[in-house]
Every structure is written in C-alpha cells, then in structure tokens.
Amino acid sequence: MSTHEHDSDPELLARLRALPSERSLPDDGWARLSARLPAREPQAVAAPADNVVALPLRPQRRWWLPVGAALAASLAVYAVAPWRHAQPQAPAPSALQQQAAAMTEQYQQAVASLPDGRAPEWQPALHELDASAAQIRAALAQDPRAPHLLGQLKRTYALRLELTRQAAYAAESGLTT
C-alpha cells in the first residue's frame, strides 16, 4: 500500500484535519503508565532440551574496571618512583668548558690588575664586549663540544683586554677621543 492511494481520500483528509494540532499530557500520565505495566520478575531459565546446557545469564562485562585499575596503579608508581624525586645531576663539564672557565678566570685577573680606566666614551664598547662574552659562554654551555666558540671567547677576551688597556691609558694621560 502506498501513500499515494490515500492522498485522494476525502474522508481520511477530513478526519486528519479534525484532529487537534497539539495534545497536552495529563499530569499523572507517567504514574498511570507505570501502574499499567506488568511488574518485573526474574526470568526463569527455560528447561533445557536433550543435548543443550542452559547457562545462567552473565552480567555485562565491565572492561573498564581492569583498565582503570591498571591506569591508577601506573600513576601511583609514577608518583612515588625514586627516580622522579632524585635531583638531576649536572653533567660533568667538558674539556672545552673547563678551558673556557680557566680562560674566564685568567681574563678576570688580568682586568683586575689593570689600572681603573673609567673613560665614559669607552664604556659602551666595553659593555658590548662583556655581553658578547656572556652570550658565547651561554652558547658553550648549550653546545659543550663546539671548539669554534672557545676561539670566539678567546678573541672577545683579548679585544676586551686591549680596549681596557687603551681606556686606562687614555684616562691616565687625560686624552679624550
């Protein structure tokens, strides 16, 4: 039966138009419905046939219980693991880092032995060389196997010492640039 056969039935169309557009549910509708439903009773297992064994109904398997327990156990192990609480030890300085540290110490001793040259016109260049040396030391800390950084640090310290000597000489002699 198709819906096209009923499209031309005037009696059916008139009955459909007579239906109310909306219906409201009674206030006690759910209570009346639940009272009309039969009470639930445990289902009895049917008597088995000759060669059929009836198994009791199993509750639905809860796969998430073992997964959740395993996850909780792994989080607990991670939280109390001894390797998590151990303080990270800094790696031993490389040979290049040891050379850079010795070079820095020698440079600081050499600067301290020079007379105090406080010529203001030399200060920006001296500060820039100090900042460059700090950047080279930081780069050497990140890449301790870069010999070119040690060479750059040596050139920067040599230039800084020479500039400090010139500034001290200019301050002693009263020369200005």
GROMACS .gro file of C-alpha atoms in nm:
model
  177
    1MET     CA    1   0.000   0.000   0.000
    2SER     CA    2   0.148   0.334  -0.096
    3THR     CA    3   0.073   0.673   0.046
    4HIS     CA    4  -0.047   0.798  -0.289
    5GLU     CA    5  -0.365   0.588  -0.269
    6HIS     CA    6  -0.477   0.778   0.044
    7ASP     CA    7  -0.397   1.126  -0.089
    8SER     CA    8  -0.724   1.143  -0.272
    9ASP     CA    9  -0.942   1.000   0.009
   10PRO     CA   10  -1.155   1.298   0.117
   11GLU     CA   11  -1.294   1.121   0.424
   12LEU     CA   12  -0.945   1.048   0.560
   13LEU     CA   13  -0.832   1.403   0.491
   14ALA     CA   14  -1.136   1.541   0.676
   15ARG     CA   15  -1.063   1.319   0.978
   16LEU     CA   16  -0.699   1.430   0.981
   17ARG     CA   17  -0.797   1.796   0.973
   18ALA     CA   18  -1.036   1.740   1.264
   19LEU     CA   19  -0.753   1.621   1.491
   20PRO     CA   20  -0.629   1.879   1.742
   21SER     CA   21  -0.297   2.040   1.650
   22GLU     CA   22  -0.144   1.978   1.995
   23ARG     CA   23  -0.225   1.749   2.281
   24SER     CA   24  -0.125   1.806   2.638
   25LEU     CA   25  -0.018   1.516   2.854
   26PRO     CA   26  -0.210   1.452   3.173
   27ASP     CA   27  -0.026   1.540   3.492
   28ASP     CA   28  -0.035   1.186   3.623
   29GLY     CA   29   0.043   1.023   3.288
   30TRP     CA   30   0.365   0.855   3.391
   31ALA     CA   31   0.214   0.724   3.715
   32ARG     CA   32  -0.080   0.572   3.527
   33LEU     CA   33   0.151   0.422   3.267
   34SER     CA   34   0.381   0.261   3.523
   35ALA     CA   35   0.076   0.120   3.707
   36ARG     CA   36  -0.042  -0.047   3.385
   37LEU     CA   37   0.294  -0.206   3.313
   38PRO     CA   38   0.349  -0.558   3.445
   39ALA     CA   39   0.587  -0.592   3.738
   40ARG     CA   40   0.931  -0.716   3.651
   41GLU     CA   41   1.014  -1.059   3.778
   42PRO     CA   42   1.333  -1.254   3.739
   43GLN     CA   43   1.320  -1.459   3.424
   44ALA     CA   44   1.316  -1.829   3.474
   45VAL     CA   45   1.559  -2.035   3.273
   46ALA     CA   46   1.378  -2.249   3.024
   47ALA     CA   47   1.410  -2.621   3.062
   48PRO     CA   48   1.699  -2.744   2.851
   49ALA     CA   49   1.643  -2.970   2.557
   50ASP     CA   50   1.810  -3.309   2.537
   51ASN     CA   51   2.162  -3.205   2.450
   52VAL     CA   52   2.155  -2.831   2.531
   53VAL     CA   53   2.303  -2.698   2.852
   54ALA     CA   54   2.147  -2.380   2.982
   55LEU     CA   55   2.398  -2.130   3.118
   56PRO     CA   56   2.298  -1.867   3.368
   57LEU     CA   57   2.279  -1.515   3.233
   58ARG     CA   58   2.607  -1.328   3.279
   59PRO     CA   59   2.610  -0.965   3.367
   60GLN     CA   60   2.758  -0.743   3.100
   61ARG     CA   61   3.135  -0.748   3.119
   62ARG     CA   62   3.284  -0.432   3.261
   63TRP     CA   63   3.605  -0.395   3.060
   64TRP     CA   64   3.683  -0.055   3.202
   65LEU     CA   65   3.741  -0.183   3.558
   66PRO     CA   66   4.073  -0.360   3.488
   67VAL     CA   67   4.185  -0.080   3.257
   68GLY     CA   68   4.108   0.182   3.521
   69ALA     CA   69   4.283  -0.018   3.792
   70ALA     CA   70   4.594  -0.055   3.574
   71LEU     CA   71   4.594   0.316   3.499
   72ALA     CA   72   4.560   0.407   3.867
   73ALA     CA   73   4.841   0.168   3.961
   74SER     CA   74   5.074   0.312   3.698
   75LEU     CA   75   5.002   0.667   3.814
   76ALA     CA   76   5.071   0.567   4.174
   77VAL     CA   77   5.403   0.409   4.076
   78TYR     CA   78   5.497   0.720   3.880
   79ALA     CA   79   5.408   0.946   4.174
   80VAL     CA   80   5.624   0.762   4.427
   81ALA     CA   81   5.904   0.643   4.199
   82PRO     CA   82   6.252   0.716   4.336
   83TRP     CA   83   6.387   0.838   4.003
   84ARG     CA   84   6.128   1.116   3.998
   85HIS     CA   85   6.244   1.262   4.329
   86ALA     CA   86   6.615   1.236   4.260
   87GLN     CA   87   6.779   1.567   4.192
   88PRO     CA   88   6.906   1.589   3.836
   89GLN     CA   89   7.281   1.597   3.837
   90ALA     CA   90   7.452   1.835   3.602
   91PRO     CA   91   7.678   1.660   3.357
   92ALA     CA   92   8.049   1.692   3.413
   93PRO     CA   93   8.191   1.992   3.229
   94SER     CA   94   8.358   1.909   2.901
   95ALA     CA   95   8.720   1.988   2.827
   96LEU     CA   96   8.615   2.295   2.629
   97GLN     CA   97   8.403   2.419   2.917
   98GLN     CA   98   8.693   2.370   3.157
   99GLN     CA   99   8.921   2.565   2.922
  100ALA     CA  100   8.660   2.841   2.894
  101ALA     CA  101   8.631   2.860   3.274
  102ALA     CA  102   9.010   2.881   3.310
  103MET     CA  103   9.022   3.147   3.037
  104THR     CA  104   8.747   3.347   3.210
  105GLU     CA  105   8.935   3.334   3.540
  106GLN     CA  106   9.259   3.450   3.376
  107TYR     CA  107   9.072   3.728   3.198
  108GLN     CA  108   8.916   3.850   3.524
  109GLN     CA  109   9.256   3.850   3.695
  110ALA     CA  110   9.406   4.047   3.403
  111VAL     CA  111   9.124   4.305   3.412
  112ALA     CA  112   9.165   4.342   3.789
  113SER     CA  113   9.538   4.406   3.750
  114LEU     CA  114   9.487   4.693   3.503
  115PRO     CA  115   9.450   5.048   3.630
  116ASP     CA  116   9.096   5.172   3.659
  117GLY     CA  117   9.015   5.338   3.326
  118ARG     CA  118   8.676   5.498   3.371
  119ALA     CA  119   8.662   5.689   3.045
  120PRO     CA  120   8.290   5.729   2.973
  121GLU     CA  121   8.336   5.720   2.596
  122TRP     CA  122   8.483   5.367   2.620
  123GLN     CA  123   8.205   5.220   2.838
  124PRO     CA  124   7.950   5.129   2.563
  125ALA     CA  125   8.211   4.927   2.373
  126LEU     CA  126   8.331   4.757   2.692
  127HIS     CA  127   7.974   4.665   2.792
  128GLU     CA  128   7.904   4.527   2.444
  129LEU     CA  129   8.215   4.307   2.461
  130ASP     CA  130   8.107   4.185   2.807
  131ALA     CA  131   7.761   4.100   2.672
  132SER     CA  132   7.919   3.915   2.377
  133ALA     CA  133   8.139   3.713   2.612
  134ALA     CA  134   7.832   3.621   2.821
  135GLN     CA  135   7.645   3.506   2.509
  136ILE     CA  136   7.942   3.296   2.397
  137ARG     CA  137   7.963   3.133   2.742
  138ALA     CA  138   7.587   3.057   2.729
  139ALA     CA  139   7.625   2.905   2.381
  140LEU     CA  140   7.917   2.698   2.506
  141ALA     CA  141   7.701   2.571   2.794
  142GLN     CA  142   7.437   2.457   2.543
  143ASP     CA  143   7.686   2.302   2.300
  144PRO     CA  144   7.991   2.196   2.503
  145ARG     CA  145   8.159   2.033   2.202
  146ALA     CA  146   8.190   2.345   1.983
  147PRO     CA  147   8.560   2.441   1.960
  148HIS     CA  148   8.485   2.747   1.748
  149LEU     CA  149   8.304   2.902   2.047
  150LEU     CA  150   8.620   2.873   2.255
  151GLY     CA  151   8.810   3.059   1.983
  152GLN     CA  152   8.544   3.332   1.974
  153LEU     CA  153   8.560   3.365   2.352
  154LYS     CA  154   8.939   3.396   2.337
  155ARG     CA  155   8.918   3.670   2.069
  156THR     CA  156   8.647   3.855   2.264
  157TYR     CA  157   8.851   3.848   2.587
  158ALA     CA  158   9.164   3.963   2.401
  159LEU     CA  159   8.975   4.252   2.243
  160ARG     CA  160   8.819   4.344   2.577
  161LEU     CA  161   9.160   4.344   2.749
  162GLU     CA  162   9.313   4.559   2.475
  163LEU     CA  163   9.024   4.804   2.490
  164THR     CA  164   9.052   4.816   2.872
  165ARG     CA  165   9.426   4.891   2.844
  166GLN     CA  166   9.357   5.170   2.595
  167ALA     CA  167   9.085   5.316   2.818
  168ALA     CA  168   9.321   5.304   3.119
  169TYR     CA  169   9.600   5.471   2.918
  170ALA     CA  170   9.360   5.741   2.793
  171ALA     CA  171   9.234   5.806   3.147
  172GLU     CA  172   9.592   5.833   3.284
  173SER     CA  173   9.715   6.064   3.013
  174GLY     CA  174   9.398   6.275   3.008
  175LEU     CA  175   9.338   6.204   2.638
  176THR     CA  176   8.984   6.200   2.506
  177THR     CA  177   8.861   6.053   2.183
   0.00000   0.00000   0.00000
